[in-house]
């Protein structure tokens, strides 16, 4: 399978991490996330949103949206529960990740890392909302081992991706004890690879 990828992107890292857990070989094609001038040429016909990650299966079909790719690859494996309510709970966390967490935790990291100028009040508001998302995650993890059914799943993989580098977006993860313990547990999973891997 071929992954249109970016080494710094947490959304792409989700796919690389799950693939590593599953022992799947991915060919990686790196795309720039700042200079998007070749996006239409490279991703046109594969992803109408022209964003990475995009996974091209061996039969040529293409799938975009990081959490949809996680769903596809994990279905039928230990990383996606088989019981209906637990499956829905995993989807609940994937939705939370895309609506409340990623736009507010990943975007400040992107702006700060690439030195992209934004109105300080816009950055501060994203960080405020990101802090709320992290607090919600921390509260849910208190007394739990993993997000759903106390088994490591794509819900954990999806939320791990930007949470473990949240400090790069100006967040202090040190204040979230349950998140910190959970980050350590994810890192111990067989097949774990770092975002830089
Ligand atoms: N909802 C999408 C978001 C994908 C996304 O924002 N990708 C970024 C990299 S993390 C990207 O392609 N940025 C460059 C662009 O928007 O052209 C997902 O989860 O895959």
Coordinates of C-alpha atoms and ligand atoms in Angstrom, one line a residue:
X1 CA 0.0 0.0 0.0
X2 CA 1.1 3.5 -0.7
X3 CA 0.7 6.3 1.9
X4 CA 0.7 9.9 0.8
X5 CA 2.4 11.2 3.9
X6 CA 4.0 14.0 5.8
X7 CA 6.6 13.3 8.4
X8 CA 5.5 15.9 10.9
X9 CA 1.7 15.4 10.5
X10 CA 0.0 13.7 13.4
X11 CA -2.9 12.7 11.1
X12 CA -0.4 10.8 8.9
X13 CA 1.4 9.4 12.0
X14 CA -1.9 7.7 13.1
X15 CA -1.8 5.6 9.9
X16 CA 2.0 4.8 10.3
X17 CA 1.5 3.8 13.9
X18 CA -1.4 1.4 13.3
X19 CA 0.3 0.0 10.2
X20 CA 3.4 -0.8 12.4
X21 CA 1.2 -2.5 15.1
X22 CA -0.3 -4.6 12.3
X23 CA 3.0 -5.4 10.7
X24 CA 1.8 -3.8 7.4
X25 CA 4.4 -2.4 5.0
X26 CA 3.7 1.0 3.7
X27 CA 5.4 2.8 0.8
X28 CA 5.6 6.4 1.8
X29 CA 5.4 9.4 -0.5
X30 CA 6.2 12.7 1.3
X31 CA 4.1 15.8 0.6
X32 CA 4.9 19.3 1.8
X33 CA 2.2 20.7 4.1
X34 CA 3.1 24.4 3.6
X35 CA 3.9 24.5 -0.1
X36 CA 0.7 23.0 -1.5
X37 CA 1.3 24.0 -5.1
X38 CA 1.4 20.4 -6.4
X39 CA -1.5 19.1 -4.4
X40 CA -4.1 19.0 -7.2
X41 CA -1.5 17.3 -9.5
X42 CA -0.6 14.7 -7.0
X43 CA -3.8 14.1 -5.0
X44 CA -6.4 15.0 -7.6
X45 CA -8.6 12.0 -8.2
X46 CA -7.5 10.4 -4.9
X47 CA -8.8 12.8 -2.3
X48 CA -11.2 15.7 -3.2
X49 CA -10.0 17.6 -0.1
X50 CA -6.4 17.4 -1.4
X51 CA -5.0 16.6 2.0
X52 CA -2.8 14.0 3.5
X53 CA -3.0 11.2 4.6
X54 CA -4.3 9.3 1.6
X55 CA -3.8 5.6 1.5
X56 CA -3.8 3.9 -1.9
X57 CA -4.6 0.2 -1.6
X58 CA -2.9 -2.4 -3.7
X59 CA -6.0 -2.6 -6.0
X60 CA -5.7 1.1 -6.7
X61 CA -8.6 2.3 -4.5
X62 CA -7.8 5.4 -2.5
X63 CA -9.0 6.3 1.0
X64 CA -8.6 9.7 2.8
X65 CA -9.3 11.0 6.3
X66 CA -7.0 9.7 8.9
X67 CA -9.7 8.2 11.1
X68 CA -11.5 6.5 8.1
X69 CA -8.1 4.9 7.2
X70 CA -7.7 3.7 10.8
X71 CA -11.2 2.2 10.7
X72 CA -10.6 0.4 7.5
X73 CA -7.2 -1.0 8.5
X74 CA -8.3 -2.0 12.0
X75 CA -11.6 -3.6 11.2
X76 CA -11.4 -7.3 12.1
X77 CA -8.3 -6.8 14.2
X78 CA -7.7 -6.4 17.9
X79 CA -7.5 -2.7 17.4
X80 CA -11.3 -2.3 16.7
X81 CA -13.7 -4.0 19.1
X82 CA -16.3 -6.4 17.7
X83 CA -19.1 -5.6 20.1
X84 CA -21.5 -3.0 18.8
X85 CA -21.6 -0.5 21.7
X86 CA -17.9 -0.5 22.0
X87 CA -17.5 0.1 18.3
X88 CA -19.8 3.1 18.6
X89 CA -17.7 4.3 21.6
X90 CA -14.6 4.1 19.4
X91 CA -16.4 6.2 16.7
X92 CA -17.4 8.7 19.5
X93 CA -13.7 9.3 20.3
X94 CA -12.8 9.5 16.6
X95 CA -15.4 12.2 16.2
X96 CA -14.3 14.0 19.3
X97 CA -10.7 13.9 18.0
X98 CA -11.7 15.6 14.7
X99 CA -14.2 18.1 16.1
X100 CA -12.8 19.2 19.5
X101 CA -9.2 18.0 19.7
X102 CA -7.4 18.1 16.4
X103 CA -8.5 21.6 15.2
X104 CA -7.5 23.1 18.6
X105 CA -4.5 21.0 19.6
X106 CA -2.8 20.3 16.2
X107 CA -3.4 23.7 14.6
X108 CA -1.4 25.8 17.2
X109 CA 1.4 23.3 16.9
X110 CA 1.3 23.7 13.1
X111 CA 1.4 27.5 13.4
X112 CA 4.1 27.6 16.0
X113 CA 6.3 25.0 14.3
X114 CA 6.2 26.6 10.9
X115 CA 6.3 30.1 12.3
X116 CA 3.0 30.9 10.6
X117 CA 1.8 34.4 11.6
X118 CA -1.7 34.4 13.1
X119 CA -3.5 37.0 15.2
X120 CA -2.4 36.2 18.9
X121 CA -6.0 36.3 19.9
X122 CA -6.8 33.5 17.4
X123 CA -4.0 31.4 18.7
X124 CA -5.0 32.0 22.3
X125 CA -8.6 31.0 21.5
X126 CA -7.5 27.8 19.9
X127 CA -5.3 27.0 22.8
X128 CA -8.1 27.7 25.2
X129 CA -10.4 25.2 23.3
X130 CA -7.5 22.7 23.0
X131 CA -7.1 22.9 26.8
X132 CA -10.8 22.1 27.2
X133 CA -10.4 19.1 24.9
X134 CA -7.3 17.9 26.8
X135 CA -9.1 18.3 30.1
X136 CA -12.1 16.2 28.8
X137 CA -9.7 13.5 27.7
X138 CA -7.9 13.6 31.0
X139 CA -11.1 13.3 32.9
X140 CA -12.3 10.3 30.9
X141 CA -8.9 8.5 31.3
X142 CA -9.0 8.9 35.1
X143 CA -9.3 5.3 36.4
X144 CA -9.1 3.8 32.9
X145 CA -6.3 2.1 31.1
X146 CA -7.4 3.0 27.6
X147 CA -10.2 5.0 26.1
X148 CA -12.7 2.2 25.3
X149 CA -13.3 -1.1 27.2
X150 CA -9.8 -0.8 28.7
X151 CA -8.3 -2.2 25.5
X152 CA -6.0 -0.3 23.3
X153 CA -7.8 0.6 20.1
X154 CA -7.8 3.1 17.2
X155 CA -9.5 5.5 19.6
X156 CA -6.2 5.7 21.5
X157 CA -4.1 5.8 18.4
X158 CA -6.1 8.7 17.0
X159 CA -6.0 10.8 20.2
X160 CA -2.4 9.9 20.9
X161 CA -1.1 11.4 17.7
X162 CA -1.5 15.1 18.6
X163 CA -1.7 14.7 22.4
X164 CA 1.8 13.4 22.7
X165 CA 3.2 16.4 20.9
X166 CA 0.8 19.0 22.4
X167 CA 3.6 20.8 24.1
X168 CA 4.8 21.9 20.7
X169 CA 1.5 23.8 20.4
X170 CA 2.0 25.6 23.8
X171 CA 0.1 23.1 26.0
X172 CA 1.4 21.9 29.3
X173 CA 0.7 18.1 29.4
X174 CA 2.3 18.0 32.8
X175 CA -0.9 19.2 34.4
X176 CA -2.9 16.1 33.1
X177 CA -1.8 13.2 35.2
X178 CA -4.1 10.6 33.6
X179 CA -3.1 11.7 30.1
X180 CA 0.6 11.4 31.1
X181 CA 0.1 7.8 32.4
X182 CA -1.9 6.9 29.3
X183 CA 0.8 8.3 27.0
X184 CA 3.3 6.0 28.7
X185 CA 1.1 3.0 28.2
X186 CA 0.7 3.7 24.5
X187 CA 4.4 3.9 24.1
X188 CA 4.8 0.4 25.6
X189 CA 2.5 -1.3 23.0
X190 CA 4.2 -3.8 20.8
X191 CA 5.1 -2.3 17.4
X192 CA 5.0 1.3 18.7
X193 CA 6.9 3.7 16.5
X194 CA 7.6 7.4 17.2
X195 CA 6.2 10.2 15.1
X196 CA 9.7 10.6 13.7
X197 CA 10.0 7.0 12.7
Ligands
LIG1 N1 -9.5 15.6 8.6 C1 -8.3 15.2 7.9 C2 -7.3 16.4 8.1 C3 -6.1 16.2 7.2 C4 -5.2 17.4 7.2 O1 -5.5 18.4 7.8 N2 -4.0 17.2 6.7 C5 -3.0 18.2 6.7 C6 -1.7 17.6 7.2 S1 -1.9 17.2 8.9 C7 -2.7 18.7 5.3 O2 -2.8 18.0 4.3 N3 -2.4 20.0 5.2 C8 -2.1 20.7 4.0 C9 -3.3 21.1 3.3 O3 -4.4 21.3 3.9 O4 -3.2 21.3 2.1 C10 -7.7 13.9 8.4 O5 -7.9 13.6 9.6 O6 -7.0 13.2 7.7

